[in-house]
C-alpha positions as MATLAB code, in Angstrom:
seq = 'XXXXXXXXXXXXXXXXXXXXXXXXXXXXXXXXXXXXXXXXXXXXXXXXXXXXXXXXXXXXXXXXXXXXXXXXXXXXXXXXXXXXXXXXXXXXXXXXXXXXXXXXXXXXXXXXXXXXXXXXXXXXXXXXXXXXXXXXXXXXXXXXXXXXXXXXXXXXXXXXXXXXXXXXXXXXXXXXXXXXXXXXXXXXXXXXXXXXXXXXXXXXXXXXXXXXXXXXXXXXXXXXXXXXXXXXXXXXXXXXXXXXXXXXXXXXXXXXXXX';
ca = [
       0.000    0.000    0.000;
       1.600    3.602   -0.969;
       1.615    6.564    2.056;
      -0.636    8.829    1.180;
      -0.919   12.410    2.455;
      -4.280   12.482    4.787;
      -6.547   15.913    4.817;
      -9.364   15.077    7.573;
     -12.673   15.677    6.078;
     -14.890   18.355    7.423;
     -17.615   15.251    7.627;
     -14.728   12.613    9.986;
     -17.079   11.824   12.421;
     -13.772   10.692   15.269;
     -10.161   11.890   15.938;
      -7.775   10.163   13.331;
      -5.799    8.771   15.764;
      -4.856    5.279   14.408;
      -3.310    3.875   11.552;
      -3.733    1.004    9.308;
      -0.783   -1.092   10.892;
      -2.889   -0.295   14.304;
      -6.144   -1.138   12.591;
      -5.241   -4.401   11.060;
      -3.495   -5.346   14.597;
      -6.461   -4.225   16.452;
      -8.319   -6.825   13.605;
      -6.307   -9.543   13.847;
      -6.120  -10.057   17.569;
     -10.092   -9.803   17.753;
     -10.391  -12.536   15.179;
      -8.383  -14.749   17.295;
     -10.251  -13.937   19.900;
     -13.421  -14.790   18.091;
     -11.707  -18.252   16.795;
     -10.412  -19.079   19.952;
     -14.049  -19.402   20.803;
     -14.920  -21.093   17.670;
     -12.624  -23.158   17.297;
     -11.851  -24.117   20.784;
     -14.907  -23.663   22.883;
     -18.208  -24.301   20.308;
     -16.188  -26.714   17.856;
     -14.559  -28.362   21.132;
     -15.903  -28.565   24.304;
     -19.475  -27.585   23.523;
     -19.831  -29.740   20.651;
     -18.185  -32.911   22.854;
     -21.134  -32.055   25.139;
     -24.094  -31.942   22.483;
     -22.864  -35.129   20.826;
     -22.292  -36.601   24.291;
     -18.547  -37.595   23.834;
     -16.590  -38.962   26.380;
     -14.003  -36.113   26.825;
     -17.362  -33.977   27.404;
     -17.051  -32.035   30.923;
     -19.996  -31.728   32.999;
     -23.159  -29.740   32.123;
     -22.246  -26.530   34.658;
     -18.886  -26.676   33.407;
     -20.120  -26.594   29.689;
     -23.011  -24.056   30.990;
     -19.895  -21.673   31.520;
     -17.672  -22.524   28.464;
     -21.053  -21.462   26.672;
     -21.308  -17.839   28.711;
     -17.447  -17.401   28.010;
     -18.037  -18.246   24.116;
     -20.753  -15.568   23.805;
     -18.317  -12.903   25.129;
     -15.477  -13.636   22.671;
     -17.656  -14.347   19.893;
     -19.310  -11.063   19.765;
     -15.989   -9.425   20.705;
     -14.724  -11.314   17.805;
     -17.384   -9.785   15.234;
     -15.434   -6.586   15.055;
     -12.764   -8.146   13.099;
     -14.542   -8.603    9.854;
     -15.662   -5.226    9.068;
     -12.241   -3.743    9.862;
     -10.426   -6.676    7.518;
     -13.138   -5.484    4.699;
     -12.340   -1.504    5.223;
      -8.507   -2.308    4.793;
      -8.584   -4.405    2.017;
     -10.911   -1.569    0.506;
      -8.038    0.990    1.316;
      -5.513   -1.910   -0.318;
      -7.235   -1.432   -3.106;
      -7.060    1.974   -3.481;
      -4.143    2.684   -2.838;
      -2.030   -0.574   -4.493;
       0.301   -0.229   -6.958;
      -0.371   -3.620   -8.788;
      -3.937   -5.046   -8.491;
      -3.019   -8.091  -10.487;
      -0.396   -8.651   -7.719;
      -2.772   -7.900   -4.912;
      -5.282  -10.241   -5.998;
      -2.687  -13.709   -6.491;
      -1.299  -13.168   -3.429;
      -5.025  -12.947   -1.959;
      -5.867  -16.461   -3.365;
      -2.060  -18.180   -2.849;
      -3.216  -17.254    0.974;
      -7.170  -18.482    0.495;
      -5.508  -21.912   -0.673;
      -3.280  -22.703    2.119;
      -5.643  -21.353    4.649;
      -8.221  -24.082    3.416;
      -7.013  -27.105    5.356;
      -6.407  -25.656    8.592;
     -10.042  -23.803    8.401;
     -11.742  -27.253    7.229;
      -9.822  -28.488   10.431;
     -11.036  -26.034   12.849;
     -14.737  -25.537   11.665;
     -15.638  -28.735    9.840;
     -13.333  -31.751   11.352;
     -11.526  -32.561    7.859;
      -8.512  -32.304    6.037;
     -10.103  -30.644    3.121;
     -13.847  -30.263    2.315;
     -15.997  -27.752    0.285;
     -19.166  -26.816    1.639;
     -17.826  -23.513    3.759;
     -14.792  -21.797    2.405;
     -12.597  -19.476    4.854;
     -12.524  -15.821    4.690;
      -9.641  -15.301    2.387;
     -12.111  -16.320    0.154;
     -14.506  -13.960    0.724;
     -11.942  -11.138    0.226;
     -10.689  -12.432   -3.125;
     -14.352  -12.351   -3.718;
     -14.894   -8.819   -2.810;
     -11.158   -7.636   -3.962;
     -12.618   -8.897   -7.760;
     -15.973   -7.291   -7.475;
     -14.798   -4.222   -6.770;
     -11.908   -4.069   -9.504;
     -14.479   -5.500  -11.999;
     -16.842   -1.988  -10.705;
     -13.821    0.187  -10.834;
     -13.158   -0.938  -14.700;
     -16.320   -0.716  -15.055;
     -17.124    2.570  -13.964;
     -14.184    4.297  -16.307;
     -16.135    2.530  -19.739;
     -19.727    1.792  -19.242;
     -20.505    2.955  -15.793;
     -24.308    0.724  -15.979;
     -21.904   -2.410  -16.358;
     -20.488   -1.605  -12.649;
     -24.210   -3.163  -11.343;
     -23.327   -6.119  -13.474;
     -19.767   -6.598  -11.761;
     -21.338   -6.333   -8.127;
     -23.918   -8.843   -9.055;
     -21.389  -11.181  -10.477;
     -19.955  -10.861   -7.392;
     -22.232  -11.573   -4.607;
     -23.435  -14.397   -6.922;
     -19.905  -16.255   -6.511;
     -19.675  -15.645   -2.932;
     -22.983  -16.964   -2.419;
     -21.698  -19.668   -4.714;
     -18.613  -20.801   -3.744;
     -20.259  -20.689    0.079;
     -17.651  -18.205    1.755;
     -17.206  -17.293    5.200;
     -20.188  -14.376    5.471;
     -21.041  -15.614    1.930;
     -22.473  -12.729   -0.409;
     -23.040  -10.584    2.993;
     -19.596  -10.377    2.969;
     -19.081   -9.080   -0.322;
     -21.959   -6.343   -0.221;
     -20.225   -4.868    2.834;
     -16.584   -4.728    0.904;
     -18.671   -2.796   -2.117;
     -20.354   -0.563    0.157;
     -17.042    0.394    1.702;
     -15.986    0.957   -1.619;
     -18.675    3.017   -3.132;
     -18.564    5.229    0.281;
     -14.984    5.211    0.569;
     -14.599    8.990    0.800;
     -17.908    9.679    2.409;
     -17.383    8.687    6.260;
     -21.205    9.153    7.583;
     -22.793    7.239    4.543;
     -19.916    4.709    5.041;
     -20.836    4.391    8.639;
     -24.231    4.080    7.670;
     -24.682    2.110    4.760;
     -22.282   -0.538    6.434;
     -24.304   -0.950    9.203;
     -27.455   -1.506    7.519;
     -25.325   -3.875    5.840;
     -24.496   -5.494    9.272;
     -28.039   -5.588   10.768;
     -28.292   -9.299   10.820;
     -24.789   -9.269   13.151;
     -25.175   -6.377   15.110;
     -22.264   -6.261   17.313;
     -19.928   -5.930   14.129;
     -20.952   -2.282   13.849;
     -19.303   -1.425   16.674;
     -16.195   -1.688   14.019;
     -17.055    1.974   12.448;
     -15.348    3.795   16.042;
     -11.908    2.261   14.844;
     -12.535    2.656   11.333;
     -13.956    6.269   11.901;
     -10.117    6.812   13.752;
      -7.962    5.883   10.424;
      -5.775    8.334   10.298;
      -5.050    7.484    6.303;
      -1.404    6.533    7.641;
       0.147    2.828    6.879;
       2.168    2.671   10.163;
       4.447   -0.062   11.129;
       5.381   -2.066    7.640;
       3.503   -5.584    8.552;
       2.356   -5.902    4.927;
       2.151  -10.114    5.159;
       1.680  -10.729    8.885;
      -2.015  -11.491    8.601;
      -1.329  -13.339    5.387;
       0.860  -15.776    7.700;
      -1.365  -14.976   10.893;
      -4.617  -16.270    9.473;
      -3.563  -20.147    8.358;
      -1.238  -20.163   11.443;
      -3.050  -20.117   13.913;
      -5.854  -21.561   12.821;
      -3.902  -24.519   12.672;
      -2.613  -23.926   15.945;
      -5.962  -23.669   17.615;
      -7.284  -27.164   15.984;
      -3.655  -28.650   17.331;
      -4.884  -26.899   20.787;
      -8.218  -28.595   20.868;
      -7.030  -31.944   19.846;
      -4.935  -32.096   22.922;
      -7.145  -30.132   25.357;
     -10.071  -32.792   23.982;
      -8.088  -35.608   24.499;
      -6.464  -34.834   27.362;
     -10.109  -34.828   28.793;
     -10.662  -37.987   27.396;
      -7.608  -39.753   29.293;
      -8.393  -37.945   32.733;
     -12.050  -39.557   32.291;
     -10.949  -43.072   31.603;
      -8.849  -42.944   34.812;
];
């Protein structure tokens, strides 16, 4: 992404106090939050209890694993929006589209595994694709609108149909939802209020996520620190590390109850 020179708008609606570095670390630790209860708690412990597994803990124990998951889940549904906003900015402000976009799916394919691991209990399967996905999804729509929009501008509709028709295709993590909020953020880029708004109309069926506009609302147009491919890393990481967690959490449980 280049630096850019920022001139707060007479319409920014908070002080633009943090950057995109800050913004994508404020995302990424969120998510994990949000997986760690995914992945961990629902996919783990809960589900051990509702299948009635032998590694499953007792029903006050699970009672509270449950309570705990509903904090860091909606905790966790801040991360999405704010992913979305910066890839939007990406976008923008990338010198090589073509090169933005490859890297986007080399990452969606080796995140695939460990995300079939952690949500679906197999090594690879294709009914729920991770959310790499859905940003290649959204990353195309919106260059498919932008080309669209400098040679027949009525075409751009056809380019944001196309895509919410693969995501809801191809079954991505927040499916076509996912991709209408990347366009929105796109079409509203330089308008903060109607971003603000439009995005969370967009987010009405997951309210908590539009508590993601105060952070967004404080870009301060600024890069930051230079941690370009972290997340790319970050995201099939620790996923994997989380399913490796729950495999020896769950059957450590087992053991201790055959004892």
């Amino acid at each position: 992404m280049q630096e850019k020179t920022f001139r707060p708008s007479r319409w920014q609606l908070l002080p633009p106090v943090l950057s995109g570095s800050a913004l994508k670390i404020l995302a990424i630790v969120t998510m994990l939050i949000d997986h760690i209860g995914a992945v961990i708690l629902e996919n783990g412990f809960i589900h051990a209890y509702q299948m009635n597994l032998p590694q499953a803990l007792s029903y006050e124990n699970t009672l509270l694993i449950w309570k705990i998951d509903w904090v860091l889940r909606k905790i966790g549904r801040i991360a999405f929006p704010i992913f979305c906003f910066l890839l939007v900015e990406g976008f923008i402000h990338t010198s090589n589209r073509k090169k933005y976009a490859l890297r986007l799916a080399l990452f969606a394919l080796l995140s695939e595994i460990p995300f079939d691991l952690c949500f679906r209990g197999k090594f690879l399967e294709f009914s729920y694709q991770n959310v790499m996905i859905t940003l290649l999804v959204g990353f195309l729509a919106i260059t498919a609108m932008d080309e669209a929009r400098k040679r027949v501008p009525a075409l751009a509709l056809v380019a944001a149909a196309a895509g919410l028709l693969l995501g809801y295709l191809l079954k991505t993590d927040y499916s076509y939802r996912g991709v209408i909020l990347i366009i929105l953020l796109y079409l509203f880029q330089s308008y903060p209020l109607e971003k603000t708004i439009a995005g969370c109309l967009s987010l009405l069926w997951e309210p908590p996520a539009c508590f993601a506009f105060i952070p967004i609302n404080m870009y301060n147009g600024q890069r930051g620190r230079k941690i370009k491919y972290f997340f790319y890393f970050f995201y099939p990481v620790h996923l994997f590390l989380l399913f490796l967690i729950r495999y020896a959490l769950l059957r450590s449980e087992e053991h201790t109850s055959e004892l």
